[in-house]
XYZ file of C-alpha atoms in Angstrom:
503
model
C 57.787 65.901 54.254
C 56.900 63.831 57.606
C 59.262 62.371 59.838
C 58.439 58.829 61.135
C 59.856 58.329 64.230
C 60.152 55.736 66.282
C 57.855 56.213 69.987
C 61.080 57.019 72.566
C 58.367 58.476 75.038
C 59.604 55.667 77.420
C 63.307 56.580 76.804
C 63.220 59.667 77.918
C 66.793 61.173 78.707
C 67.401 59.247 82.216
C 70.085 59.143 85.219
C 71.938 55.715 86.142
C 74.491 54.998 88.697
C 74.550 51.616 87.742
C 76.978 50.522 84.894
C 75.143 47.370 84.249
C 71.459 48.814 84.023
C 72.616 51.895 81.921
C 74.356 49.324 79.230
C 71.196 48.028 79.232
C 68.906 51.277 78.516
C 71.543 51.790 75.555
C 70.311 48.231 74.197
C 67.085 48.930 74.729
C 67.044 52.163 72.234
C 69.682 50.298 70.044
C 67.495 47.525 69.467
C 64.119 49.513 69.194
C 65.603 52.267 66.643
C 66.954 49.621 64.366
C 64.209 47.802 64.291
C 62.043 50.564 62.927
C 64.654 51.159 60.511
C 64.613 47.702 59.135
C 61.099 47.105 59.194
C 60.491 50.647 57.216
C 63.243 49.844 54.677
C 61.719 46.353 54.123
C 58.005 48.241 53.443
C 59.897 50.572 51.270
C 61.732 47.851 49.693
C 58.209 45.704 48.997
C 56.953 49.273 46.713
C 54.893 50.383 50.043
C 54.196 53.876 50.906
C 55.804 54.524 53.890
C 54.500 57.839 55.159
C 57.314 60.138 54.977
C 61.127 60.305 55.845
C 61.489 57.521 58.491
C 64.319 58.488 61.126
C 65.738 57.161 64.518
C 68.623 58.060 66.275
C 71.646 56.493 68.064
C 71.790 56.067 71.944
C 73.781 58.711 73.721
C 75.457 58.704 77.382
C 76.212 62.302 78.815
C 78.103 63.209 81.991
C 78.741 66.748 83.658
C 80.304 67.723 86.393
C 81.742 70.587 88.128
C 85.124 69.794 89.399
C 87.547 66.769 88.593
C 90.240 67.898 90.969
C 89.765 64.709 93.608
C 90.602 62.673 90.792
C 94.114 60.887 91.206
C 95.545 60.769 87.598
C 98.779 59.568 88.488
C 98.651 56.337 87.651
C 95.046 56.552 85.056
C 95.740 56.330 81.375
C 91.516 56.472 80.988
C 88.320 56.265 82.840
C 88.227 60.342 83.654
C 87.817 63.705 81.719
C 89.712 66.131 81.870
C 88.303 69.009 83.664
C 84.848 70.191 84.492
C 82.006 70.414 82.077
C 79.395 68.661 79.858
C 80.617 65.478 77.619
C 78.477 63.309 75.603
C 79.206 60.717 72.700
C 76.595 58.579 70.832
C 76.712 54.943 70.855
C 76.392 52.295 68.609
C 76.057 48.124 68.316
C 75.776 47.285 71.497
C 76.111 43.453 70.798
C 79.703 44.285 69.796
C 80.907 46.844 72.546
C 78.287 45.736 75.482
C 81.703 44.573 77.507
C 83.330 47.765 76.798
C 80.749 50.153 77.244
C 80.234 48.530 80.775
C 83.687 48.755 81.896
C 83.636 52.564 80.613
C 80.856 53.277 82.240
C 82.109 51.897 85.564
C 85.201 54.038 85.271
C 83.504 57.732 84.850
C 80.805 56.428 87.777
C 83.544 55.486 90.113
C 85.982 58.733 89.380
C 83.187 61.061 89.321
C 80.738 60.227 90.944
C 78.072 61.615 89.407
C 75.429 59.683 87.484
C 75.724 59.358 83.809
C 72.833 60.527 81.454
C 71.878 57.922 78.620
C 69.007 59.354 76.187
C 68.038 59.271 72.622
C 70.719 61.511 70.208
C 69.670 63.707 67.330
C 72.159 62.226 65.260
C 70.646 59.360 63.090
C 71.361 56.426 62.427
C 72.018 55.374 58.462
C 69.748 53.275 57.552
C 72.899 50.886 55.992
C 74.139 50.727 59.452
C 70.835 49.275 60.700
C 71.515 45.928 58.952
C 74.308 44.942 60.802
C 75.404 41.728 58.848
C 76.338 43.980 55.654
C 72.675 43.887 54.358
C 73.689 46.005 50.929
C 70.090 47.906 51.363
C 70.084 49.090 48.054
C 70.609 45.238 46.015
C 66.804 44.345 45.217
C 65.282 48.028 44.670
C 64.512 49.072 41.458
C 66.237 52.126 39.635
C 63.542 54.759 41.061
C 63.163 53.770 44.190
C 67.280 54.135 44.625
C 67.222 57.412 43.514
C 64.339 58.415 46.144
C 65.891 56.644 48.861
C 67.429 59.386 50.044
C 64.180 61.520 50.720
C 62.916 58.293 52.419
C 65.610 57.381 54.502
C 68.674 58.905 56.702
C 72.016 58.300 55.007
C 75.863 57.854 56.060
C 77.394 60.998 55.191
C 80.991 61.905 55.283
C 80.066 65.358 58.129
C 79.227 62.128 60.504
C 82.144 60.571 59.655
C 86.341 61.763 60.749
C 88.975 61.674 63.064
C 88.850 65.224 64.377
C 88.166 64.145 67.733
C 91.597 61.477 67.843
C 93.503 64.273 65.816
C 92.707 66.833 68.081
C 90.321 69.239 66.513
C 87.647 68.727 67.586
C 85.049 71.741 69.215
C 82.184 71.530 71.233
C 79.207 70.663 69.753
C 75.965 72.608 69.271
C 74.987 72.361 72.964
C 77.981 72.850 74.377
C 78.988 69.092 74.980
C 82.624 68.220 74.991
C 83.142 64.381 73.742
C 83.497 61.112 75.639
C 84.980 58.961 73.442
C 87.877 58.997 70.577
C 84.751 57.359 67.878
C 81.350 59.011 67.518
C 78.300 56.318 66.595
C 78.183 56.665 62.731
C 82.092 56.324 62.568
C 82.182 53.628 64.747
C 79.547 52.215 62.266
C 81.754 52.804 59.033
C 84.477 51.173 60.241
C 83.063 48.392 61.367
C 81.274 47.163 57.788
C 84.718 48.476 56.128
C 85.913 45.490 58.426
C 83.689 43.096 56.960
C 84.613 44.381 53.491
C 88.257 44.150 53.467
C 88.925 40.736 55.940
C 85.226 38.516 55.246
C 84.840 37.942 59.010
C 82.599 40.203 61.729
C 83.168 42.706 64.274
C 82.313 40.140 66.638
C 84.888 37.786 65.691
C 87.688 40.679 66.845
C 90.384 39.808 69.639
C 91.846 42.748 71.562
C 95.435 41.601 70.962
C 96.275 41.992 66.885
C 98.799 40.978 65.076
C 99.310 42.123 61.159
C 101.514 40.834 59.188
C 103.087 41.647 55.404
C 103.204 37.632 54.065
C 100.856 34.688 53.850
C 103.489 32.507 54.946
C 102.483 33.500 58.686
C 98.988 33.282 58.165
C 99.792 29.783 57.189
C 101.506 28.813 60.089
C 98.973 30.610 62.234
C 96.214 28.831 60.529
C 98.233 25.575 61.216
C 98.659 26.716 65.015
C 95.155 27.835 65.557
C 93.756 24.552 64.231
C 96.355 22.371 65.843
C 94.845 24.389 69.165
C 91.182 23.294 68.158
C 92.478 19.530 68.561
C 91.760 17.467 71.646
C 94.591 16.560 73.831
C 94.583 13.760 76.247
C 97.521 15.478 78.277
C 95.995 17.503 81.033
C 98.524 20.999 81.094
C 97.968 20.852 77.056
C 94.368 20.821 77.017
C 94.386 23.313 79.511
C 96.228 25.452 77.824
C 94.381 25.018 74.617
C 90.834 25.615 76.525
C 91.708 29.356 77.167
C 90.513 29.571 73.207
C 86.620 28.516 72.305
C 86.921 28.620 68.805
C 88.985 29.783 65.573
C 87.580 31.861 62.823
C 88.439 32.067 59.683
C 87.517 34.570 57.035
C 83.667 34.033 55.586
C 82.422 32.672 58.782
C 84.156 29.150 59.192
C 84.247 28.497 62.818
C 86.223 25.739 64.049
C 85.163 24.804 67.688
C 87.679 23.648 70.233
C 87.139 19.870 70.460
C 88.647 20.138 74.696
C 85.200 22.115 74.976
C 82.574 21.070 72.879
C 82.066 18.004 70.258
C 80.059 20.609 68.411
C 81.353 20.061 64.422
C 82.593 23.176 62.363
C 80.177 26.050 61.285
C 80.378 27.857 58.230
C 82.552 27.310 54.680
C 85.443 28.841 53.800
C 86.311 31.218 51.034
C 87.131 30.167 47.922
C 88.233 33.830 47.188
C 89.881 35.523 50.180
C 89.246 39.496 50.786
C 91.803 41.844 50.026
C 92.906 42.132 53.467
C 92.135 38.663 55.253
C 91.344 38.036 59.023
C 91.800 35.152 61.559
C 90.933 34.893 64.759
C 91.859 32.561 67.784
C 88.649 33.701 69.870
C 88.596 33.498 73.697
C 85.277 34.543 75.590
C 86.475 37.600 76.822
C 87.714 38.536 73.360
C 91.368 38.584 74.948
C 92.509 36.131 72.108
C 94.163 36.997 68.656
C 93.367 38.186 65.774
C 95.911 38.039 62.787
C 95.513 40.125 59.778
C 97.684 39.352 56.349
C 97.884 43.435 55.083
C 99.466 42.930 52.562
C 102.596 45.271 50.835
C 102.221 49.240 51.417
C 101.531 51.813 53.576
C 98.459 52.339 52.008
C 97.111 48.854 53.229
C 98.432 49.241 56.471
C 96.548 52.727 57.280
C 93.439 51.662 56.020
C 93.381 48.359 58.128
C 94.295 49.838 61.342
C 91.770 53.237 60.646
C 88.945 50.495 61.170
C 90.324 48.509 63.739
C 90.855 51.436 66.037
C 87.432 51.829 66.358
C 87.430 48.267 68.375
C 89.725 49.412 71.082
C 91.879 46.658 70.965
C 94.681 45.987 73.673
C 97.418 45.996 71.394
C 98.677 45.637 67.939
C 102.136 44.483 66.931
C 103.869 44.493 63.318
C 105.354 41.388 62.186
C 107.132 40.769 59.020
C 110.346 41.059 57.185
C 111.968 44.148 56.503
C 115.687 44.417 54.455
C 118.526 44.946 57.146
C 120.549 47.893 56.665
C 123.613 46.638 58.954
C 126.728 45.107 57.570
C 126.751 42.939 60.851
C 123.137 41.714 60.097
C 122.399 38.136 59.263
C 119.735 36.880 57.434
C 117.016 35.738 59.887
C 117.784 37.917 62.153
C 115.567 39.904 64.710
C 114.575 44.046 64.194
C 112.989 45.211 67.618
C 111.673 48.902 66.863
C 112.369 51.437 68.973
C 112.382 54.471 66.617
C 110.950 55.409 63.120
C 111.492 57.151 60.083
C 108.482 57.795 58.279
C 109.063 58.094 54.783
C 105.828 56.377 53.775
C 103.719 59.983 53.833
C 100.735 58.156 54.458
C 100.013 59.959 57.444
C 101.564 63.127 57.098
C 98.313 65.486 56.968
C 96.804 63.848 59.996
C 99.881 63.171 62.281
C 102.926 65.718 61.268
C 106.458 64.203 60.966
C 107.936 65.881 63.335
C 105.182 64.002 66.150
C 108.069 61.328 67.777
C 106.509 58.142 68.237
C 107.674 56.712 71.352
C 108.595 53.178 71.839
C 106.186 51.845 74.623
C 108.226 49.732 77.492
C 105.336 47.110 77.950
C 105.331 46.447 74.639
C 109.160 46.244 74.148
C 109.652 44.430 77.254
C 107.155 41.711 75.687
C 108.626 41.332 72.387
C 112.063 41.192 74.125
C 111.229 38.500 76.611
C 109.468 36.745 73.637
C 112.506 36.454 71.661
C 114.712 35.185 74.641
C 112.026 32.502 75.248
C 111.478 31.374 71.950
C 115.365 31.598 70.773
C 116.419 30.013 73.921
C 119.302 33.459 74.302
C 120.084 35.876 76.652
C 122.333 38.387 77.142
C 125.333 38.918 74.669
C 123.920 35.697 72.913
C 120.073 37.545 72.743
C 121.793 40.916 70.982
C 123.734 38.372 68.648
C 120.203 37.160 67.229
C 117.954 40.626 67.724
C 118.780 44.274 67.136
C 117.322 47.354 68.770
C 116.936 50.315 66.419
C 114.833 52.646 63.992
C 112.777 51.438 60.916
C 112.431 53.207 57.864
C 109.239 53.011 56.215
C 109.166 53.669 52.698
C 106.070 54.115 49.968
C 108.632 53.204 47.332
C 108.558 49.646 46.729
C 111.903 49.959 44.308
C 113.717 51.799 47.160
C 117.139 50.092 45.973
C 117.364 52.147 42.996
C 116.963 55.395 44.969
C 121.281 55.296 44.328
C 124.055 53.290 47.105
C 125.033 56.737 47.963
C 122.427 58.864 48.906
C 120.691 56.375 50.616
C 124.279 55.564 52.892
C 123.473 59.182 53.769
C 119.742 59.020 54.825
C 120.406 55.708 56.819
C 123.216 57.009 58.357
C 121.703 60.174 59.349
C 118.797 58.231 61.150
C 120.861 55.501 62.555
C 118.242 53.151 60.565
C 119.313 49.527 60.786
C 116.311 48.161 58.771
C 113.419 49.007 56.014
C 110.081 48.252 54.897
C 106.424 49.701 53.792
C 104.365 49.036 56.406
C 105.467 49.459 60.102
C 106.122 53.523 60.829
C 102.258 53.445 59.797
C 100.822 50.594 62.452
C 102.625 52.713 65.302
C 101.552 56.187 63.884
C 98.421 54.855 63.808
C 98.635 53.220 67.098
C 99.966 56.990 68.680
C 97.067 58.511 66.890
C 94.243 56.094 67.931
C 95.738 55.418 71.546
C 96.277 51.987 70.945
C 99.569 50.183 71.952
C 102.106 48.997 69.315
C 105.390 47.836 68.930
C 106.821 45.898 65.662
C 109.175 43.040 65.487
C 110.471 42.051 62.086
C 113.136 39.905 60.466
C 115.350 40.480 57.808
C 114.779 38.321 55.147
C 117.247 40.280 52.325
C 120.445 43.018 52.870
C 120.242 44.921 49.249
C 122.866 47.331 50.195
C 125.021 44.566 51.021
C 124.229 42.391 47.662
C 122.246 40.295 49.506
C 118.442 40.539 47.521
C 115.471 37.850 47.351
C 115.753 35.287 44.373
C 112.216 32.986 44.063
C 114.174 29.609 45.733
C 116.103 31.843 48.153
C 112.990 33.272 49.435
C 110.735 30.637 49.383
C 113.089 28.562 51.559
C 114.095 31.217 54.004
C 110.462 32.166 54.766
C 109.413 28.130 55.708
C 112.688 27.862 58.394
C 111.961 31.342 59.623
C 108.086 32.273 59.599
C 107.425 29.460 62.389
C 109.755 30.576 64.750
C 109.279 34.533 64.072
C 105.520 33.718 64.754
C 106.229 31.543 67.690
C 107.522 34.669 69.092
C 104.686 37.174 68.154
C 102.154 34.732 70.014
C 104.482 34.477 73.276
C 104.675 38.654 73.822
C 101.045 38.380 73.296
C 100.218 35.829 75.863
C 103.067 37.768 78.244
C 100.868 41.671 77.375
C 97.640 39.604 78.567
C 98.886 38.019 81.781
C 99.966 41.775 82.721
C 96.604 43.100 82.319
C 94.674 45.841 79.783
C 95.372 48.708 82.791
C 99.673 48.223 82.071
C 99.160 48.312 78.423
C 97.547 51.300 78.019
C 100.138 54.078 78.576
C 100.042 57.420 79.382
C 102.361 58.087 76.820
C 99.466 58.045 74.396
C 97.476 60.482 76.745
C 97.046 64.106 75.480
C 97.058 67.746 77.402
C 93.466 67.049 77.135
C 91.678 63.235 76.131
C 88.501 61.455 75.679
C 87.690 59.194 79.108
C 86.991 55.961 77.011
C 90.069 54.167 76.217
């Protein structure tokens, strides 16, 4: 059968030592391949003949060099390769990672100073993935033509698609090229419509600092806090503070603009139905703002969430939610700073073994700490009397209390554990895995060892006095990460013997 390609004659393989202009070439093939894609499918889709197999590939960017040793990597967490040779990665929605790809791209020209390649790959592009609004390409086509679509079009298929390259197992490919970045093009691509699936809002709409969450009660109170930041102020250092944030979005599209900016009215409806995993987002223009994400109960949620929201390269993520304390001298309300986990949630156990420590990152710690002094109004003796420093258990067994008192005194004791719940051990695995900074701060909201469990009024009441202040705390390490800047997040202790150079 003939394959319809797109003409690339004028995007030949080609040398830039420009950041800016080779961002640029990769829109230019983006944009062009797509569109070939789309305007094939919607022939195909109309009962047309289209020719053949219609194809078109993603964008690439290549670099190879012979010697990396003038490289100071002393104080780099990313921006370099490891040692000489050829590396290459394929690229992919350029209207979502333009910023990114830009400041990559800066980095290896800089370091290496050798120009980067940017070309059309052989690896194509699905022609789902070309409809990047979640077009479901297969909706209006009849039976038959569903079944041929496969002869007529590329597909996504699962050898595109994996985590070798973040878990390490990764080989050179075919021609020898070592890769660039953690996220090849096609899985980039499957994570980000998985996004749209499970939260109802875009890639687009993504902030680099996340925060996920196990309740609705602090989605509530965020929702209440973002809108409260749309509001105009007439005092001067509030509205100022409020302008650093353009807009909030919630999940299906409603956009509430921020009235110190614009008079512009809101966009969009909201849900009547949320997703399974809902997303909001407090959007700056540099995409520095928040995101928060209600997961849900399990490790199971909590994997799948953060296996698509890797692929964004976000700042940070931090865990917060309530956990049962473990501690006879724990109170109810108060603070569980990880430093330490126990996974017990075997989530993650064929693609990150249990014996991999996950290391508590200081930036991270230092910000929740700092957060909880600020917003509890402690320090000191008083700060250690509201917030405890120690290991979380994560469990997959939501009816851990019946497990028997004494064998689990004897796994808690053995770890040191001071607190449990189902979702945190996998945010920070997943963070170690994916190279992207975590840290979790909960609060014990029940002490079932100790007799003290949730009853409906109980925990209905403890969650409104707590879930503000808890929150309050969450949005004050965030705003203390991003005044310290994305190159003192991103630690070397995520770094590899050998790594990708994209962050």
């Amino acid at each position: 059968m003939r394959t319809i390609r797109p003409d690339i004659t004028r995007f030949k393989p080609e040398l830039f030592d420009n950041p800016d202009k080779a961002c640029k070439r990769v829109q230019e093939i983006y944009a062009e391949n797509t569109k070939h894609l789309r305007e094939s499918f919607q022939a195909y889709a109309a009962g047309k003949d289209i020719g053949g197999h219609v194809s078109a590939g993603y964008p690439y960017v290549a670099l190879t060099t012979d010697k990396t040793d003038h490289i100071d990597t002393s104080m780099r967490s990313y921006g370099f390769i490891s040692g000489p040779g050829r590396y290459r990665t394929t690229l992919t929605r350029p209207d979502v990672f333009a910023d990114y790809y830009r400041e990559q791209f800066a980095l290896l020209l800089s370091n290496h100073r050798v120009p980067l390649e940017v070309g059309v790959s052989n690896v194509p592009i699905p022609v789902h993935f070309a409809f990047p609004d979640g077009v479901h390409v297969e909706g209006d086509l009849m039976p038959e033509r569903i079944e041929a679509l496969r002869d007529a079009f590329d597909l996504p298929g699962l050898d595109m698609m994996n985590d070798n390259i973040a878990n390490g197992i990764y080989q050179q490919d075919a021609d020898g090229y070592y890769p660039l970045a953690l996220f090849t093009a096609p899985r980039a691509d499957y994570s980000l419509h998985r996004l749209r699936h499970y939260t109802a809002t875009g890639p687009e709409h993504f902030q680099n600092f996340v925060i996920f969450t196990n309740y609705q009660f602090y989605v509530d109170e965020f929702v209440r806090h973002a809108l409260d930041t749309m509001r105009a102020s007439d005092d001067v250092e509030t509205a100022a503070r409020r302008k650093q944030y353009k807009c909030f979005v919630e999940p299906g599209g409603h956009v509430t603009w921020n009235a110190n900016l614009t008079q512009d009215k809101p966009t969009g409806s909201r849900l009547e139905r949320l997703p399974q995993m809902p997303a909001y987002h407090l959007v700056c223009d540099d995409h520095c703002g928040i995101t928060m994400i209600n997961i849900g109960v399990g490790p199971s949620n909590a994997k799948t969430i953060t296996d698509h929201v890797a692929v964004l390269r976000p700042h940070a993520w931090i865990m917060l939610g309530h956990c049962a304390g473990l501690r006879d001298a724990q109170k109810l309300g108060d603070y569980v700073l990880a430093h330490a986990y126990v996974r017990d949630d075997h989530i993650l156990d064929s693609e990150l073994p249990v014996w991999v420590p996950l290391p508590a990152l200081a930036e991270i710690q230092r910000a929740l700490e700092q957060a909880v002094a600020h917003v509890t109004g402690t320090s000191g003796k008083a700060l250690k009397s509201v917030m405890r420093t120690g290991t979380v258990v994560t469990t997959d067994n939501r009816n851990w209390e019946l497990l028997g008192y004494q064998k689990m005194v004897e796994q808690f004791s053995q770890s040191r554990a001071i607190a449990l719940d189902m979702e945190s051990s996998v945010i920070a695995a997943n963070g170690f895995r994916f190279r992207v900074p975590y840290g979790t701060l909960l609060c014990v909201s029940d002490k079932p060892m100790h007799g003290e469990i949730k009853l409906p009024g109980m925990a209905n009441k403890f969650y409104k006095q707590q879930v503000d202040q808890h929150l309050q705390i969450g949005l004050k390490s965030i705003e203390l990460l991003r005044a310290g800047g994305r190159e003192a997040l991103h630690s070397r202790k995520l770094r590899g013997f050998v790594e990708t150079a994209f962050q």
